[in-house]
mmCIF file of C-alpha atoms in Angstrom:
data_model
loop_
_atom_site.group_PDB
_atom_site.id
_atom_site.type_symbol
_atom_site.label_atom_id
_atom_site.label_comp_id
_atom_site.label_asym_id
_atom_site.label_seq_id
_atom_site.Cartn_x
_atom_site.Cartn_y
_atom_site.Cartn_z
ATOM 1 C CA THR A 36 115.216 56.086 143.324
ATOM 2 C CA ILE A 37 118.811 55.191 142.487
ATOM 3 C CA GLY A 38 120.622 56.658 139.504
ATOM 4 C CA MET A 39 123.509 54.630 138.065
ATOM 5 C CA ASP A 40 126.347 55.677 135.770
ATOM 6 C CA ASN A 41 129.852 54.313 135.185
ATOM 7 C CA SER A 42 131.322 57.836 135.054
ATOM 8 C CA THR A 43 132.896 59.065 138.281
ATOM 9 C CA SER A 44 132.640 62.683 137.110
ATOM 10 C CA PHE A 45 128.924 62.426 136.284
ATOM 11 C CA ILE A 46 128.150 60.748 139.606
ATOM 12 C CA THR A 47 130.132 63.488 141.377
ATOM 13 C CA LEU A 48 128.031 66.124 139.571
ATOM 14 C CA ALA A 49 124.784 64.332 140.453
ATOM 15 C CA ARG A 50 125.416 63.619 144.140
ATOM 16 C CA PRO A 51 124.737 67.180 145.391
ATOM 17 C CA THR A 52 121.154 66.773 144.121
ATOM 18 C CA ALA A 53 120.589 63.630 146.222
ATOM 19 C CA THR A 54 117.801 63.562 148.803
ATOM 20 C CA ASN A 55 116.493 61.004 151.274
ATOM 21 C CA ALA A 56 114.569 59.433 148.401
ATOM 22 C CA ILE A 57 117.139 59.825 145.592
ATOM 23 C CA SER A 58 120.728 58.568 145.532
ATOM 24 C CA PHE A 59 123.427 57.868 142.942
ATOM 25 C CA VAL A 60 125.770 54.914 142.533
ATOM 26 C CA GLU A 61 128.779 54.496 140.262
ATOM 27 C CA HIS A 62 128.140 51.274 138.357
ATOM 28 C CA ASP A 63 128.400 49.962 134.801
ATOM 29 C CA VAL A 64 124.777 49.202 133.908
ATOM 30 C CA THR A 65 125.889 46.545 131.417
ATOM 31 C CA THR A 66 126.959 44.447 134.410
ATOM 32 C CA VAL A 67 124.491 42.576 136.589
ATOM 33 C CA PRO A 68 123.718 42.176 139.355
ATOM 34 C CA PHE A 69 123.199 45.843 140.166
ATOM 35 C CA PRO A 70 124.563 47.006 143.520
ATOM 36 C CA THR A 71 120.980 47.542 144.701
ATOM 37 C CA ALA A 72 117.975 45.521 145.746
ATOM 38 C CA ALA A 73 115.634 44.182 143.061
ATOM 39 C CA ALA A 74 113.747 47.074 141.459
ATOM 40 C CA ASP A 75 110.068 47.874 141.061
ATOM 41 C CA LEU A 76 111.007 49.997 138.048
ATOM 42 C CA ILE A 77 114.043 50.257 135.783
ATOM 43 C CA TYR A 78 114.108 53.196 133.372
ATOM 44 C CA CYS A 79 116.570 53.650 130.513
ATOM 45 C CA TRP A 80 116.714 56.767 128.316
ATOM 46 C CA PHE A 81 118.860 57.141 125.161
ATOM 47 C CA LEU A 82 121.339 54.479 126.292
ATOM 48 C CA LEU A 83 120.809 51.335 124.219
ATOM 49 C CA SER A 84 122.003 53.024 121.017
ATOM 50 C CA HIS A 85 125.430 53.164 122.693
ATOM 51 C CA LEU A 86 125.532 49.498 123.714
ATOM 52 C CA VAL A 87 126.448 46.480 121.621
ATOM 53 C CA HIS A 88 123.713 43.806 121.541
ATOM 54 C CA PRO A 89 120.931 45.901 123.113
ATOM 55 C CA GLN A 90 118.539 42.935 123.106
ATOM 56 C CA SER A 91 120.762 40.912 125.417
ATOM 57 C CA GLN A 92 121.167 43.978 127.630
ATOM 58 C CA VAL A 93 117.400 44.194 128.067
ATOM 59 C CA GLN A 94 117.392 40.506 128.998
ATOM 60 C CA GLN A 95 120.046 41.116 131.670
ATOM 61 C CA TRP A 96 118.125 44.046 133.138
ATOM 62 C CA SER A 97 114.993 41.923 133.393
ATOM 63 C CA THR A 98 116.767 39.798 136.016
ATOM 64 C CA GLN A 99 117.062 42.873 138.262
ATOM 65 C CA LEU A 100 113.302 43.430 138.517
ATOM 66 C CA LYS A 101 111.010 42.357 141.330
ATOM 67 C CA ARG A 102 108.060 40.161 140.459
ATOM 68 C CA ASN A 103 105.655 42.322 138.410
ATOM 69 C CA GLY A 104 108.430 44.934 138.085
ATOM 70 C CA ILE A 105 108.393 47.279 135.096
ATOM 71 C CA LEU A 106 111.161 48.006 132.575
ATOM 72 C CA LEU A 107 110.685 51.238 130.607
ATOM 73 C CA LEU A 108 112.812 52.133 127.582
ATOM 74 C CA ASP A 109 112.918 55.427 125.670
ATOM 75 C CA GLU A 110 115.158 55.146 122.621
ATOM 76 C CA VAL A 111 115.596 56.931 119.301
ATOM 77 C CA GLU A 112 113.354 55.705 116.490
ATOM 78 C CA TRP A 113 114.365 58.521 114.136
ATOM 79 C CA ILE A 114 115.484 62.147 114.162
ATOM 80 C CA ARG A 115 114.516 64.555 111.401
ATOM 81 C CA THR A 116 116.063 67.971 111.003
ATOM 82 C CA THR A 117 116.182 70.742 108.458
ATOM 83 C CA ASP A 118 119.110 72.418 110.229
ATOM 84 C CA PRO A 119 122.453 71.781 108.469
ATOM 85 C CA VAL A 120 124.421 71.959 111.740
ATOM 86 C CA PHE A 121 122.242 69.322 113.411
ATOM 87 C CA ASP A 122 122.339 67.262 110.213
ATOM 88 C CA THR A 123 126.167 67.217 110.246
ATOM 89 C CA TYR A 124 126.234 66.298 113.924
ATOM 90 C CA LEU A 125 123.782 63.402 113.449
ATOM 91 C CA GLU A 126 125.677 62.108 110.408
ATOM 92 C CA ILE A 127 128.900 61.924 112.440
ATOM 93 C CA VAL A 128 127.221 60.324 115.464
ATOM 94 C CA ALA A 129 125.506 57.683 113.333
ATOM 95 C CA ALA A 130 128.792 56.814 111.586
ATOM 96 C CA MET A 131 130.719 56.675 114.875
ATOM 97 C CA LEU A 132 128.147 54.412 116.525
ATOM 98 C CA GLN A 133 127.994 52.161 113.466
ATOM 99 C CA ARG A 134 131.783 51.852 113.558
ATOM 100 C CA GLN A 135 131.468 50.713 117.204
ATOM 101 C CA GLY A 136 128.859 48.104 116.265
ATOM 102 C CA ASN A 137 125.991 50.225 117.607
ATOM 103 C CA GLU A 138 122.984 51.930 116.055
ATOM 104 C CA LEU A 139 121.787 55.511 116.605
ATOM 105 C CA TYR A 140 118.265 54.629 115.507
ATOM 106 C CA VAL A 141 117.888 51.608 117.770
ATOM 107 C CA GLY A 142 114.109 51.973 118.208
ATOM 108 C CA PRO A 143 113.138 49.885 115.142
ATOM 109 C CA LEU A 144 115.471 47.094 116.296
ATOM 110 C CA LEU A 145 113.871 47.054 119.748
ATOM 111 C CA GLU A 146 110.388 47.022 118.215
ATOM 112 C CA THR A 147 111.116 43.829 116.270
ATOM 113 C CA MET A 148 112.865 41.992 119.093
ATOM 114 C CA PRO A 149 110.879 39.294 120.862
ATOM 115 C CA ALA A 150 110.025 39.935 124.499
ATOM 116 C CA PRO A 151 112.936 38.841 126.686
ATOM 117 C CA VAL A 152 112.445 35.650 128.682
ATOM 118 C CA GLY A 153 110.375 36.374 131.771
ATOM 119 C CA LEU A 154 109.044 39.699 130.472
ATOM 120 C CA GLN A 155 105.725 40.563 128.843
ATOM 121 C CA ARG A 156 105.524 43.541 126.509
ATOM 122 C CA ARG A 157 102.842 45.889 127.791
ATOM 123 C CA SER A 158 103.271 48.775 125.405
ATOM 124 C CA SER A 159 105.254 49.890 122.369
ATOM 125 C CA LYS A 160 104.656 53.197 120.630
ATOM 126 C CA VAL A 161 106.478 56.019 118.917
ATOM 127 C CA ALA A 162 106.065 59.433 120.505
ATOM 128 C CA THR A 163 106.947 62.519 118.493
ATOM 129 C CA LEU A 164 108.836 65.249 120.288
ATOM 130 C CA VAL A 165 108.520 68.593 118.512
ATOM 131 C CA PRO A 166 110.324 71.052 120.752
ATOM 132 C CA ALA A 167 108.904 74.553 120.559
ATOM 133 C CA THR A 168 111.984 76.299 121.964
ATOM 134 C CA TRP A 169 114.202 73.262 122.121
ATOM 135 C CA GLN A 170 116.634 73.989 119.324
ATOM 136 C CA GLY A 171 118.926 75.748 121.798
ATOM 137 C CA GLN A 172 118.627 72.888 124.271
ATOM 138 C CA ALA A 173 119.290 70.335 121.531
ATOM 139 C CA ALA A 174 122.373 72.299 120.468
ATOM 140 C CA LYS A 175 123.595 72.423 124.076
ATOM 141 C CA MET A 176 123.126 68.645 124.473
ATOM 142 C CA PHE A 177 124.849 67.928 121.141
ATOM 143 C CA LEU A 178 127.697 70.272 122.058
ATOM 144 C CA MET A 179 128.336 68.467 125.360
ATOM 145 C CA ASN A 180 128.306 65.127 123.530
ATOM 146 C CA LEU A 181 130.637 66.374 120.783
ATOM 147 C CA ARG A 182 133.191 67.501 123.354
ATOM 148 C CA VAL A 183 133.227 63.978 124.802
ATOM 149 C CA TRP A 184 133.820 62.039 121.567
ATOM 150 C CA ARG A 185 135.397 64.494 119.102
ATOM 151 C CA ASP A 186 138.909 63.083 119.767
ATOM 152 C CA GLU A 187 137.915 59.491 118.996
ATOM 153 C CA PRO A 188 140.421 58.270 116.363
ATOM 154 C CA PHE A 189 137.720 57.260 113.867
ATOM 155 C CA VAL A 190 135.995 60.663 114.138
ATOM 156 C CA ARG A 191 139.220 62.657 113.784
ATOM 157 C CA GLU A 192 140.443 60.578 110.835
ATOM 158 C CA SER A 193 137.091 60.617 109.034
ATOM 159 C CA TYR A 194 136.046 64.242 109.538
ATOM 160 C CA GLY A 195 139.194 66.226 110.361
ATOM 161 C CA GLU A 196 139.923 69.047 112.761
ATOM 162 C CA ARG A 197 138.409 71.799 110.612
ATOM 163 C CA THR A 198 135.001 70.095 110.313
ATOM 164 C CA LEU A 199 134.931 69.249 114.021
ATOM 165 C CA SER A 200 135.990 72.752 115.099
ATOM 166 C CA ASN A 201 133.405 74.355 112.818
ATOM 167 C CA LEU A 202 130.716 72.010 114.148
ATOM 168 C CA GLU A 203 131.654 72.807 117.759
ATOM 169 C CA SER A 204 131.566 76.545 117.030
ATOM 170 C CA ASP A 205 128.219 76.336 115.203
ATOM 171 C CA LEU A 206 126.641 74.286 118.013
ATOM 172 C CA ALA A 207 127.948 76.765 120.604
ATOM 173 C CA ILE A 208 126.322 79.635 118.689
ATOM 174 C CA LEU A 209 123.011 77.756 118.434
ATOM 175 C CA ALA A 210 123.145 76.832 122.130
ATOM 176 C CA GLU A 211 123.656 80.486 123.073
ATOM 177 C CA SER A 212 121.176 82.051 120.669
ATOM 178 C CA ARG A 213 118.484 79.379 121.170
ATOM 179 C CA ARG A 214 117.643 79.902 117.512
ATOM 180 C CA SER A 215 118.178 77.683 114.537
ATOM 181 C CA SER A 216 117.928 77.927 110.786
ATOM 182 C CA GLY A 217 115.763 74.800 110.845
ATOM 183 C CA GLU A 218 113.862 72.474 113.110
ATOM 184 C CA ILE A 219 114.610 69.169 114.782
ATOM 185 C CA VAL A 220 112.035 66.504 115.618
ATOM 186 C CA TRP A 221 112.558 63.264 117.535
ATOM 187 C CA GLY A 222 110.658 60.021 117.146
ATOM 188 C CA LEU A 223 111.022 58.130 120.432
ATOM 189 C CA ARG A 224 110.306 54.431 120.690
ATOM 190 C CA GLN A 225 108.740 53.929 124.111
ATOM 191 C CA LEU A 226 108.611 50.327 125.302
ATOM 192 C CA ALA A 227 107.176 48.983 128.548
ATOM 193 C CA TYR A 228 107.791 45.448 129.787
ATOM 194 C CA GLN A 229 106.569 43.742 132.931
ATOM 195 C CA ARG A 230 108.248 40.867 134.669
ATOM 196 C CA ALA A 231 105.920 37.888 134.687
ATOM 197 C CA GLU A 232 104.543 36.564 137.975
ATOM 198 C CA TRP A 233 106.176 33.301 138.957
#
């Protein structure tokens, strides 16, 4: 198993968890070929919403599979929340991604795309994730993300320092308390493709 990321800091954080069977490589996954042998399995989770032209990205990844190799994608179909803090966060993320030419809710787009050349679609379904005690974990994940992109010019100009600071503070409180004034539910589009035998 080889994990890939184009962030030096994330790879540095991951490397101490490596074993004989698991390693990590710094690489931009939008660029092929990968610095690895052809794969039996490629798995992508919550990434395509951040990439322009996700369909062509899936096509590129298909070239990195062995014969009969599997490509698995988990991407956001929808997110529903009754929590005003989560709602504000998702509104900002969706606007920021749209400004970059991307789509937060990329699942429906992937569902309608034809199977990439050389791949056969084996499965496509929407799984619902209703976290029982996950509000705190969701807040922690959103807080880490916010701290990465809050200084993007579009975000700062559109939402202002006060809104962003309040959002960061509210997410920090939710992450610590593990409680929320509402719920959050994910719809995940799960797609499985197999490389055709030649």
